[in-house]
mmCIF file of C-alpha atoms in Angstrom:
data_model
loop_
_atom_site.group_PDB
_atom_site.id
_atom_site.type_symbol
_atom_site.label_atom_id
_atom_site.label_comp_id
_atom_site.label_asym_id
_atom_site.label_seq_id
_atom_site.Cartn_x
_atom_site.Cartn_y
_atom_site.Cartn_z
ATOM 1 C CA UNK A 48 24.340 -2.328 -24.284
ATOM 2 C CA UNK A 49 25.353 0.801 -25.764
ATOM 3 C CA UNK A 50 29.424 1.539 -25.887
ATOM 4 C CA UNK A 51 29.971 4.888 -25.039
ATOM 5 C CA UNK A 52 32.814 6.422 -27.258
ATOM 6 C CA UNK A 53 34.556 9.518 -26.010
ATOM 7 C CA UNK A 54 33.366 13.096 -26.946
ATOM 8 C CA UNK A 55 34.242 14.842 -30.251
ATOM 9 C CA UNK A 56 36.599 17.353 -28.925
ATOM 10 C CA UNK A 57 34.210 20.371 -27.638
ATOM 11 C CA UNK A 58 31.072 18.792 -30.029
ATOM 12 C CA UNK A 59 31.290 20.534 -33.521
ATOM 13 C CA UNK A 60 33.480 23.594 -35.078
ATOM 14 C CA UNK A 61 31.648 26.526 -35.568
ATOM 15 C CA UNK A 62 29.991 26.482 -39.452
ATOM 16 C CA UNK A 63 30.286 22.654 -39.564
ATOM 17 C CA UNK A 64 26.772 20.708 -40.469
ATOM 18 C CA UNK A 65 24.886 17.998 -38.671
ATOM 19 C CA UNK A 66 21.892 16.092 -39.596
ATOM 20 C CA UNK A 67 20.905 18.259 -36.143
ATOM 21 C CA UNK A 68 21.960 21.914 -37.644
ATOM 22 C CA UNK A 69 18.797 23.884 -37.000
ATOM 23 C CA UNK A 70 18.296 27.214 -38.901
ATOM 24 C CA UNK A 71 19.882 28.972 -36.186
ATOM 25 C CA UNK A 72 23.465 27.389 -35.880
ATOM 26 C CA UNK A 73 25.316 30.213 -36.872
ATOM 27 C CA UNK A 74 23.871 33.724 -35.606
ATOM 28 C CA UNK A 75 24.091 36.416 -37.823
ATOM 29 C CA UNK A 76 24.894 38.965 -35.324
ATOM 30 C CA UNK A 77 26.964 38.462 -32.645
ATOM 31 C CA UNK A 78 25.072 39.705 -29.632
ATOM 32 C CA UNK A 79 27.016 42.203 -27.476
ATOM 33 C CA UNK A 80 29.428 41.273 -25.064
ATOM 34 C CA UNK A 81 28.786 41.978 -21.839
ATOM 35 C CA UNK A 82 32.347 40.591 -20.121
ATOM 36 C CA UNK A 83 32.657 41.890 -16.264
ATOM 37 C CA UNK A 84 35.489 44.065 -15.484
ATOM 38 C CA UNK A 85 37.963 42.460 -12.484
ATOM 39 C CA UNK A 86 38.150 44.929 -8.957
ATOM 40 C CA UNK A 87 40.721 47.146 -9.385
ATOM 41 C CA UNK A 88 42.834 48.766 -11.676
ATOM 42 C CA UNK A 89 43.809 45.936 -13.751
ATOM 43 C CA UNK A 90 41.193 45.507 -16.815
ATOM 44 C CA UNK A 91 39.967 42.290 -18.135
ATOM 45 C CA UNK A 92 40.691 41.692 -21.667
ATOM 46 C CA UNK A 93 36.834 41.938 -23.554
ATOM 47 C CA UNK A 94 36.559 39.509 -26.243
ATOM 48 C CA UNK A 95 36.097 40.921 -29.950
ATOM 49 C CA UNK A 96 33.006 40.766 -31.623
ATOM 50 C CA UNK A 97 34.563 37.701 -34.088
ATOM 51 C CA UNK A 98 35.374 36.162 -30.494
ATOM 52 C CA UNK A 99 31.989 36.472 -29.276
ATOM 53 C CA UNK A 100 30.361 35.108 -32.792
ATOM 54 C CA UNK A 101 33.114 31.975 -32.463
ATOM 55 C CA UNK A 102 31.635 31.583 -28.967
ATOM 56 C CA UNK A 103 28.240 31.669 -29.932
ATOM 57 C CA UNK A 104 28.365 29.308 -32.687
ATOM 58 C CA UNK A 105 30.553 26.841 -30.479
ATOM 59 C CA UNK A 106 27.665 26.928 -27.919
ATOM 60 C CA UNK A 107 24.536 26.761 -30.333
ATOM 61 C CA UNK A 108 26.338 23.781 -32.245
ATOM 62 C CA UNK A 109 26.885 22.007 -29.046
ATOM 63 C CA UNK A 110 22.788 22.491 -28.086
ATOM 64 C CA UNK A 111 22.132 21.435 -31.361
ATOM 65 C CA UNK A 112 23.197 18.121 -31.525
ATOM 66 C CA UNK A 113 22.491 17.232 -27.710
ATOM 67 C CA UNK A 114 19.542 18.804 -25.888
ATOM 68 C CA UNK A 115 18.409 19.797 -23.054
ATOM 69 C CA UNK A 116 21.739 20.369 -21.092
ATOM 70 C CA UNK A 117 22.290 22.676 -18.109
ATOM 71 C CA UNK A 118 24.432 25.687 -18.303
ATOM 72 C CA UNK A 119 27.102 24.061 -16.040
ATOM 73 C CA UNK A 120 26.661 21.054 -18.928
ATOM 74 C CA UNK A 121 27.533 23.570 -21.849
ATOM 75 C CA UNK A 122 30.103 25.337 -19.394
ATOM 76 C CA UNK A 123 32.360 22.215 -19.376
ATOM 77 C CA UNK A 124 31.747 21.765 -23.041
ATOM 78 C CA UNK A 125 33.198 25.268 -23.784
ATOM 79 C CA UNK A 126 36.356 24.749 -20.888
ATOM 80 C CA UNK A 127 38.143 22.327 -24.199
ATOM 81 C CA UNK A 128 41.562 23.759 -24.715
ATOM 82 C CA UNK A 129 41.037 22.304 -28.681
ATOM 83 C CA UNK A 130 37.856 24.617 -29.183
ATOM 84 C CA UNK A 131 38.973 27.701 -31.517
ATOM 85 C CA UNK A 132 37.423 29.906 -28.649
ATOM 86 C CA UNK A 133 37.592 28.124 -24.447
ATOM 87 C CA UNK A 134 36.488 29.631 -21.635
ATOM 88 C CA UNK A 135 38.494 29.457 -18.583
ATOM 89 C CA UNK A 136 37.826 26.795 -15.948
ATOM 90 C CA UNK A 137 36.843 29.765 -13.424
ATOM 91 C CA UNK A 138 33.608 30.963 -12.066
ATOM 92 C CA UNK A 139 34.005 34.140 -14.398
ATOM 93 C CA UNK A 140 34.286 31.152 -17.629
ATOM 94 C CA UNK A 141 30.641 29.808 -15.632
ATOM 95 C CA UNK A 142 29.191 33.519 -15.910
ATOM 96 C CA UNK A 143 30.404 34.331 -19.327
ATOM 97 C CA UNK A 144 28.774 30.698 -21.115
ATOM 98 C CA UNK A 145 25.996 31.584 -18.378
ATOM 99 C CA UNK A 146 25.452 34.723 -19.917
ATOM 100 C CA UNK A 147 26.007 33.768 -23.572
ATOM 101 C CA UNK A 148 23.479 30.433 -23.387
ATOM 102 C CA UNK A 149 20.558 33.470 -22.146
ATOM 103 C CA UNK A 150 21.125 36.082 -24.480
ATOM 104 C CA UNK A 151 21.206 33.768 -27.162
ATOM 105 C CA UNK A 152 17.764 32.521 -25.972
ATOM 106 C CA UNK A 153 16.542 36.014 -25.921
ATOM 107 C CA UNK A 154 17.573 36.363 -29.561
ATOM 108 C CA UNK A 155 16.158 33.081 -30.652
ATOM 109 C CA UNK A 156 18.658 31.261 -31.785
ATOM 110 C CA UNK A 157 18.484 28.400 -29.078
ATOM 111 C CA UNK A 158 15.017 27.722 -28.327
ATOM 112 C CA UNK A 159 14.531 28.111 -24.563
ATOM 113 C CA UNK A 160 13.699 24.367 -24.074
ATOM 114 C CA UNK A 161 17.237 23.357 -24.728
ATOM 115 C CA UNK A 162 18.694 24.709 -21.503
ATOM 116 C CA UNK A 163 16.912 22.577 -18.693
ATOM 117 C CA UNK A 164 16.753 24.402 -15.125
ATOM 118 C CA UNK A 165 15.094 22.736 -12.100
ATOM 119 C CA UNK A 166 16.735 24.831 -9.259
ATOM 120 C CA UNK A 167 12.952 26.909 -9.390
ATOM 121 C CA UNK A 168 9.668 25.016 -9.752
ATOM 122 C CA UNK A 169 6.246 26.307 -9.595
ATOM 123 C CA UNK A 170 3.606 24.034 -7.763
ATOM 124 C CA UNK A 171 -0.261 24.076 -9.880
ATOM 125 C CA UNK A 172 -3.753 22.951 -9.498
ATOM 126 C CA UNK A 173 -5.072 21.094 -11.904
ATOM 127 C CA UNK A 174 -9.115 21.958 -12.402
ATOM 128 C CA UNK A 175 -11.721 20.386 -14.510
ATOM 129 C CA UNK A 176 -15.105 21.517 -15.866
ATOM 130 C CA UNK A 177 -16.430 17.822 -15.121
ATOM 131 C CA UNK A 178 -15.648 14.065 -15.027
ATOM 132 C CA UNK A 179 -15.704 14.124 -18.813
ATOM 133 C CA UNK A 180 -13.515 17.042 -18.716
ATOM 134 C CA UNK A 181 -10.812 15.594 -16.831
ATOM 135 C CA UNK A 182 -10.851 12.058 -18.385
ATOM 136 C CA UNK A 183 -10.266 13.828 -21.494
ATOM 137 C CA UNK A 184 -7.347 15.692 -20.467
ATOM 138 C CA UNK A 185 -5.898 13.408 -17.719
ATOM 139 C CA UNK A 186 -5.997 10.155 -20.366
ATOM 140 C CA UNK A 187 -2.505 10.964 -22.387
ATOM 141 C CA UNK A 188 -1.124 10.442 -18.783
ATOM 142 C CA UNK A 189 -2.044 7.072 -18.365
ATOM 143 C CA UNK A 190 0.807 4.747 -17.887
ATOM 144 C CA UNK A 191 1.083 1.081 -17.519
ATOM 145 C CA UNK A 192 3.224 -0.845 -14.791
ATOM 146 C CA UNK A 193 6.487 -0.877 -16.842
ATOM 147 C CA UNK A 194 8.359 -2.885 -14.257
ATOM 148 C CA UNK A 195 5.463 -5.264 -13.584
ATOM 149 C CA UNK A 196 7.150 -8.448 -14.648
ATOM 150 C CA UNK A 197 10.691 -7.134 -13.663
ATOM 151 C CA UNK A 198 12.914 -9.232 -11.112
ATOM 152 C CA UNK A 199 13.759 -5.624 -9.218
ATOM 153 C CA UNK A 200 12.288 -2.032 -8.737
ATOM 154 C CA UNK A 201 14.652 0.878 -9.823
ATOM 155 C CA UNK A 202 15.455 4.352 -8.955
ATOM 156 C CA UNK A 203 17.997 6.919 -10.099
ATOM 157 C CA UNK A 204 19.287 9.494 -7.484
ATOM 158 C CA UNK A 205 22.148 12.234 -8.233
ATOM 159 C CA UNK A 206 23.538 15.082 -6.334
ATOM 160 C CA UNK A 207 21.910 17.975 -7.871
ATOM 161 C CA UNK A 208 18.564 19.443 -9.462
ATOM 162 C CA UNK A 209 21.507 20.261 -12.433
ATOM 163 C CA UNK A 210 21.886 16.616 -13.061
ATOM 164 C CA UNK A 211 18.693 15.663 -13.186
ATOM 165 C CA UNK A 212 17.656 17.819 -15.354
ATOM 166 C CA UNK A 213 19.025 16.122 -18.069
ATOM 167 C CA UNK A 214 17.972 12.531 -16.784
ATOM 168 C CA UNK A 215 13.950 13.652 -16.207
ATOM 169 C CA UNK A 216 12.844 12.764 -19.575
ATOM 170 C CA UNK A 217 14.586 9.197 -19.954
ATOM 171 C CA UNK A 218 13.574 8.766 -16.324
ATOM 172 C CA UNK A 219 9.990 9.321 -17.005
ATOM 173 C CA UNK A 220 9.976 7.297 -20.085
ATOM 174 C CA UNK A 221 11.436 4.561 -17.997
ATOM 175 C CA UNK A 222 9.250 4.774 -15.650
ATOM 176 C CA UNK A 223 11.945 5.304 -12.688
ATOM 177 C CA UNK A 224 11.803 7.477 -9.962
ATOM 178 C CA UNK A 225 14.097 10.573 -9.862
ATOM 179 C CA UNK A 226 15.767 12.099 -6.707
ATOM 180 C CA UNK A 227 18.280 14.927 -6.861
ATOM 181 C CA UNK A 228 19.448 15.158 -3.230
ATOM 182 C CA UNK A 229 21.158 18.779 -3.021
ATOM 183 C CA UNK A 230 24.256 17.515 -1.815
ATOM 184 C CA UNK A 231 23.915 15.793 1.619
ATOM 185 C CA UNK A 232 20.485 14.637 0.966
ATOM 186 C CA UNK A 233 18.205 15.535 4.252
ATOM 187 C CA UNK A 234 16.913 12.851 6.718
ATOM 188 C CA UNK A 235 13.268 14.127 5.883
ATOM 189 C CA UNK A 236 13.539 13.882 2.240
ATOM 190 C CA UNK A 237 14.963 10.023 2.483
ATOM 191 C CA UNK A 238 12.477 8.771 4.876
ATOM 192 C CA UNK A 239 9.802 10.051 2.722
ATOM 193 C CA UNK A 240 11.049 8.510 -0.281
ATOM 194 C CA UNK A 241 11.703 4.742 1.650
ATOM 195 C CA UNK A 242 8.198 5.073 2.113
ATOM 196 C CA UNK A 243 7.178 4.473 -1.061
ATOM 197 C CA UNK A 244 8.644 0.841 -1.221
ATOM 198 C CA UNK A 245 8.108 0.379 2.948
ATOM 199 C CA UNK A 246 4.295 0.401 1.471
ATOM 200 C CA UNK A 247 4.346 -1.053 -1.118
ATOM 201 C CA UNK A 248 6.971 -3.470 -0.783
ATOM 202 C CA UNK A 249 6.401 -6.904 -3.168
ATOM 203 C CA UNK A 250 9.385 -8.762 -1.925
ATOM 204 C CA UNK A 251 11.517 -7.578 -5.076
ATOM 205 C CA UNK A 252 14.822 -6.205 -4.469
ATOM 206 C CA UNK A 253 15.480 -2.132 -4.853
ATOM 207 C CA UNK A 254 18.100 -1.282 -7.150
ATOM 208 C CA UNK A 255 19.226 2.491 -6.724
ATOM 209 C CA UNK A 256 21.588 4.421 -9.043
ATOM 210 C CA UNK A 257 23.567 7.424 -8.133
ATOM 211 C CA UNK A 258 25.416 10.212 -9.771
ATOM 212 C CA UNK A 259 27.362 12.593 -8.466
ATOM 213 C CA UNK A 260 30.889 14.450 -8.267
ATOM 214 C CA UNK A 261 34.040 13.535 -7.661
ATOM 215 C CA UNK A 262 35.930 15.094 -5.017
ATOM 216 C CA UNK A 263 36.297 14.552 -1.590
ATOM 217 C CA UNK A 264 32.350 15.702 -0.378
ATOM 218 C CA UNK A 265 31.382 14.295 -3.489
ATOM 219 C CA UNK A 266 32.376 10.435 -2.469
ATOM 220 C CA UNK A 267 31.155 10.478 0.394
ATOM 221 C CA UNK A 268 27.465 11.580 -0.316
ATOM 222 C CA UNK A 269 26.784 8.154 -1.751
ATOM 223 C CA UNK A 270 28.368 6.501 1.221
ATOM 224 C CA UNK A 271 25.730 8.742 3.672
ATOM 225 C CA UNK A 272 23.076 8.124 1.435
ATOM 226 C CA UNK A 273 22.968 4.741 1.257
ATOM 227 C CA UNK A 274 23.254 4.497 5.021
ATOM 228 C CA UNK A 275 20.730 6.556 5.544
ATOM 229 C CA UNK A 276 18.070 4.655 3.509
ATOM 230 C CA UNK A 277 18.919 1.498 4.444
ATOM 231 C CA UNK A 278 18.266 2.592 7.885
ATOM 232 C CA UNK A 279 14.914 3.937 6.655
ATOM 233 C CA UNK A 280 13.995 1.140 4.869
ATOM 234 C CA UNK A 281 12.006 -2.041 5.774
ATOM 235 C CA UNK A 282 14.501 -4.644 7.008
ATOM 236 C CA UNK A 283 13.328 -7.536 4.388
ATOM 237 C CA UNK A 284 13.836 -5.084 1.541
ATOM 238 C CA UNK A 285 16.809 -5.559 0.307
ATOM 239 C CA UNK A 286 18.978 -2.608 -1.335
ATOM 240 C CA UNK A 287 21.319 -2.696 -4.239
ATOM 241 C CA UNK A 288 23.271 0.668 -4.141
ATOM 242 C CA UNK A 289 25.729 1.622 -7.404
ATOM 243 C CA UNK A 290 27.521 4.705 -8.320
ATOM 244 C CA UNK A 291 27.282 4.803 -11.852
ATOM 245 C CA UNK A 292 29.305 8.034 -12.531
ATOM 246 C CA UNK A 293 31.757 9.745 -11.612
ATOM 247 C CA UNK A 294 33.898 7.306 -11.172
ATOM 248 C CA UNK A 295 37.848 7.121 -11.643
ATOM 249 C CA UNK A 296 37.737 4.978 -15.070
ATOM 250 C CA UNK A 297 35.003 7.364 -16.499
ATOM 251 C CA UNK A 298 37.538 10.234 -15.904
ATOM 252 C CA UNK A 299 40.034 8.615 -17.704
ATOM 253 C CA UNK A 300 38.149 6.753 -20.886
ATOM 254 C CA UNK A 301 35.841 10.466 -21.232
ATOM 255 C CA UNK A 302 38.791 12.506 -20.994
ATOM 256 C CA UNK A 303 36.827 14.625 -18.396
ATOM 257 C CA UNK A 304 38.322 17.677 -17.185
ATOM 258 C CA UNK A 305 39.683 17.645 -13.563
ATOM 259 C CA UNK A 306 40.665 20.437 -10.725
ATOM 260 C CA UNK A 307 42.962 20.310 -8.282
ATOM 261 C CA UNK A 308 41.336 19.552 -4.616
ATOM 262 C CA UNK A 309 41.223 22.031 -1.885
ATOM 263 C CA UNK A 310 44.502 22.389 0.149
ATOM 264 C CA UNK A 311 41.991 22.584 3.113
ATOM 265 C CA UNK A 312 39.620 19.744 2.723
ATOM 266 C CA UNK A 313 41.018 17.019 4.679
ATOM 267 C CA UNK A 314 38.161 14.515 3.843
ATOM 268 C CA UNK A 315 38.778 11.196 1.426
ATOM 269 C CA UNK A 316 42.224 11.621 0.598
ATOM 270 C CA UNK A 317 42.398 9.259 -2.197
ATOM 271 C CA UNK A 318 41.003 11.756 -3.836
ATOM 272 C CA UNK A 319 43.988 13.836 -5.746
ATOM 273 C CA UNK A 320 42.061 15.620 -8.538
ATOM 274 C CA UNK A 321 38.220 16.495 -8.779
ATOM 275 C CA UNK A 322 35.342 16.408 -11.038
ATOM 276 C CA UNK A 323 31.788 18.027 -11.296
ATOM 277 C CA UNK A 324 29.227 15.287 -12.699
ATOM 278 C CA UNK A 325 28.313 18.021 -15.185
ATOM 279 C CA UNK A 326 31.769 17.820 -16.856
ATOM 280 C CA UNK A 327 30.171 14.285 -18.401
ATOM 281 C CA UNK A 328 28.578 15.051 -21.600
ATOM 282 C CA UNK A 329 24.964 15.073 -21.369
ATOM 283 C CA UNK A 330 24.190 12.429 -24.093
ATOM 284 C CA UNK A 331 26.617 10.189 -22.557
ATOM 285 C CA UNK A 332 25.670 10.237 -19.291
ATOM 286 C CA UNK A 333 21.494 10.077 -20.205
ATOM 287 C CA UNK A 334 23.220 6.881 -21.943
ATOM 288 C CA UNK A 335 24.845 5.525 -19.388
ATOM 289 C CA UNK A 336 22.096 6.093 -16.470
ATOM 290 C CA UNK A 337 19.316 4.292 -19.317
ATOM 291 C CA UNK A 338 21.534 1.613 -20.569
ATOM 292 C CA UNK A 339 21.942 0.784 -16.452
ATOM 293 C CA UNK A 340 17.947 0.762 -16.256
ATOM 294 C CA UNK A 341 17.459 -1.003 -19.621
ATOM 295 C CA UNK A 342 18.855 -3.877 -18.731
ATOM 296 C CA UNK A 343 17.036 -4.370 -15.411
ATOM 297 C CA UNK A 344 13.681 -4.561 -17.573
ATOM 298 C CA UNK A 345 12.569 -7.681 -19.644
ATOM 299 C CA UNK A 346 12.973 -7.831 -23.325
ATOM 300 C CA UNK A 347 11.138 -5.650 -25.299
ATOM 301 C CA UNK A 348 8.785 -4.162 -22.218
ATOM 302 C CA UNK A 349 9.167 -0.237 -23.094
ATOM 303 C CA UNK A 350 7.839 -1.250 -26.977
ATOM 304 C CA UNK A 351 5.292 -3.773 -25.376
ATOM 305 C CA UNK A 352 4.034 -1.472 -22.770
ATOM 306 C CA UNK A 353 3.735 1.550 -25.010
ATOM 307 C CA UNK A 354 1.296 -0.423 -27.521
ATOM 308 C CA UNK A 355 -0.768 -1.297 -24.100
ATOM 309 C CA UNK A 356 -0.845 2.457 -22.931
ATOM 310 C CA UNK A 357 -2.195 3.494 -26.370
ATOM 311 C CA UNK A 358 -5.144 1.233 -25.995
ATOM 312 C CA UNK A 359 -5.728 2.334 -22.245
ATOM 313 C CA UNK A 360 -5.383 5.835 -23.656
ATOM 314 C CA UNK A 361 -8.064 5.300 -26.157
ATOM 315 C CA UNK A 362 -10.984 3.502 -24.646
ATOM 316 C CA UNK A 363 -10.616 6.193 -21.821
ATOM 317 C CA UNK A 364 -11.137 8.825 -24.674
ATOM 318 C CA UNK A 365 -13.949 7.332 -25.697
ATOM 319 C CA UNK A 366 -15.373 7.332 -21.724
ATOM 320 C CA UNK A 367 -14.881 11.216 -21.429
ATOM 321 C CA UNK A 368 -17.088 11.562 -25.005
ATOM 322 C CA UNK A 369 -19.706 8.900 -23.939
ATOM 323 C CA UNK A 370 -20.063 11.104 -20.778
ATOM 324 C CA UNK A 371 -20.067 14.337 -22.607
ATOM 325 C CA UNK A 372 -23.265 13.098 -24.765
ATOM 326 C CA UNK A 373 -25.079 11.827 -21.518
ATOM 327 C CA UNK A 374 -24.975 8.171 -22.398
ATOM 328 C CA UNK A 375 -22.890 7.349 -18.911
#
């Protein structure tokens, strides 16, 4: 198992090198500042231009050595008191690194890639010229049964598209379904996914993971969630439910920053201080969330299974061009 260490105070300084410094890492140019002005007659203070350049760098040096990451990811990165140049832990500190991460992908010095956004999908067709044509194509997404010989099946859930954004790729490699509930995950969207194992269901226990906030909705979305698909489930499937982060000893050995709860929200009262799931670095918490899965799977299945889908790859390859020159 990996052991998570905590953060480098707010990633690197700005004009410090990495083995992952790209030729971008410090811009040339700081692009303009465009900081909002409050209602009223009291101005906001607008940052310099050495300010804005300080920002920048702090930002591009934190996307350099971990990517993708959300905005709300590199947000939290840039709220560190210890950084040369913090936002505020407001919405108008949000909007300013908001602002900052997409003019600096409009300039080209972060490559659009490393911000990951799955609040808006679009939904294709695939179309093929022929059967040749779409073995050809549709062969690099051949995958083998990864969890074949495992003693349980395995999903991650997590309270927001934000989240799993930054868990899709080790999900996918892992071969583990992803579910990013929005919140109070609707009835619809859980029956349909406790269909999947109601179908196909081999007798193997269902191990689910969940991220999510802290605060006093935050707990409780696990708690519904795992109601709710146990009553959706088939009775002789049997569901193992963990929240692997936030929790109250990940707050403390990460450092993570925290918020006051609402004076109004009367719900889970043990609850004194909160935290957003995004305030977890994103390196540490893909590590967390595939350590978790890693050691559901036998030894050595990824490396095993990867050598298999290479073959399978392959000899379908060689289908699509035996087609192509008639001979099938």
């Amino acid at each position: 198992m990996t052991t998570h260490k905590k953060p480098a105070p707010g990633g690197n300084r700005a004009g410090s090198k990495t083995a992952f410094d790209s030729p971008h890492s410090t811009p040339t140019d700081p692009l303009p500042d465009t900081a909002a002005y409050c209602a009223g007659t009291i101005k906001r203070t607008r940052r310099t231009a050495a300010e804005v350049a300080q920002l920048d760098a702090q930002i591009i040096d934190v996307l350099t050595v971990d990517h993708p990451q959300s905005v709300r990811h590199v947000y939290y990165r840039m709220t560190d008191p210890r950084l040369p140049e913090p936002v505020p832990k407001t919405d108008a500190g949000y909007r300013t690194v908001q602002n900052r991460c997409l003019l600096l992908r409009r300039s080209g010095a972060v490559p659009y890639g490393w911000i990951s956004d799955m609040s808006r999908q679009g939904h294709f067709v695939n179309t093929f010229n022929d059967g040749a044509d779409f073995l050809s194509r549709m062969s690099g997404l051949y995958r083998g049964d990864l969890w074949r010989d495992a003693d349980v099946r395995c999903e991650v859930w997590c309270e927001s598209r934000s989240i799993a954004s930054v868990l899709l790729a080790d999900c996918r490699e892992l071969a583990v379904d992803l579910y990013p509930c929005g919140g109070f995950s609707s009835v619809s969207f859980i029956h349909s996914a406790a269909q999947e194992h109601n179908g196909s269901d081999d007798g193997r226990p269902l191990q689910v993971f969940y991220i999510g906030d802290y605060d006093p909705a935050g707990v409780l979305i696990d708690a519904s969630l795992e109601k709710e698909l146990r009553a959706h489930l088939s009775e002789d499937i049997e569901l193992r439910f963990e929240r692997i982060g936030i929790n109250t000893d990940q707050i403390a050995e990460y450092d993570l920053p925290t918020k006051p709860r609402k004076d109004t929200d009367r719900r889970s009262s043990q609850v004194e201080r909160t935290v957003e799931a995004e305030a977890m670095p994103a390196h540490i918490l893909r590590s967390i969330v595939r350590d978790r899965i890693e050691s559901l799977l036998p030894a050595d299945a990824l490396a095993v299974s990867k050598v298999a889908e290479q073959s399978e790859r392959e000899h379908l390859r060689r289908v699509a061009r035996m087609m192509e020159g008639g001979r099938i």
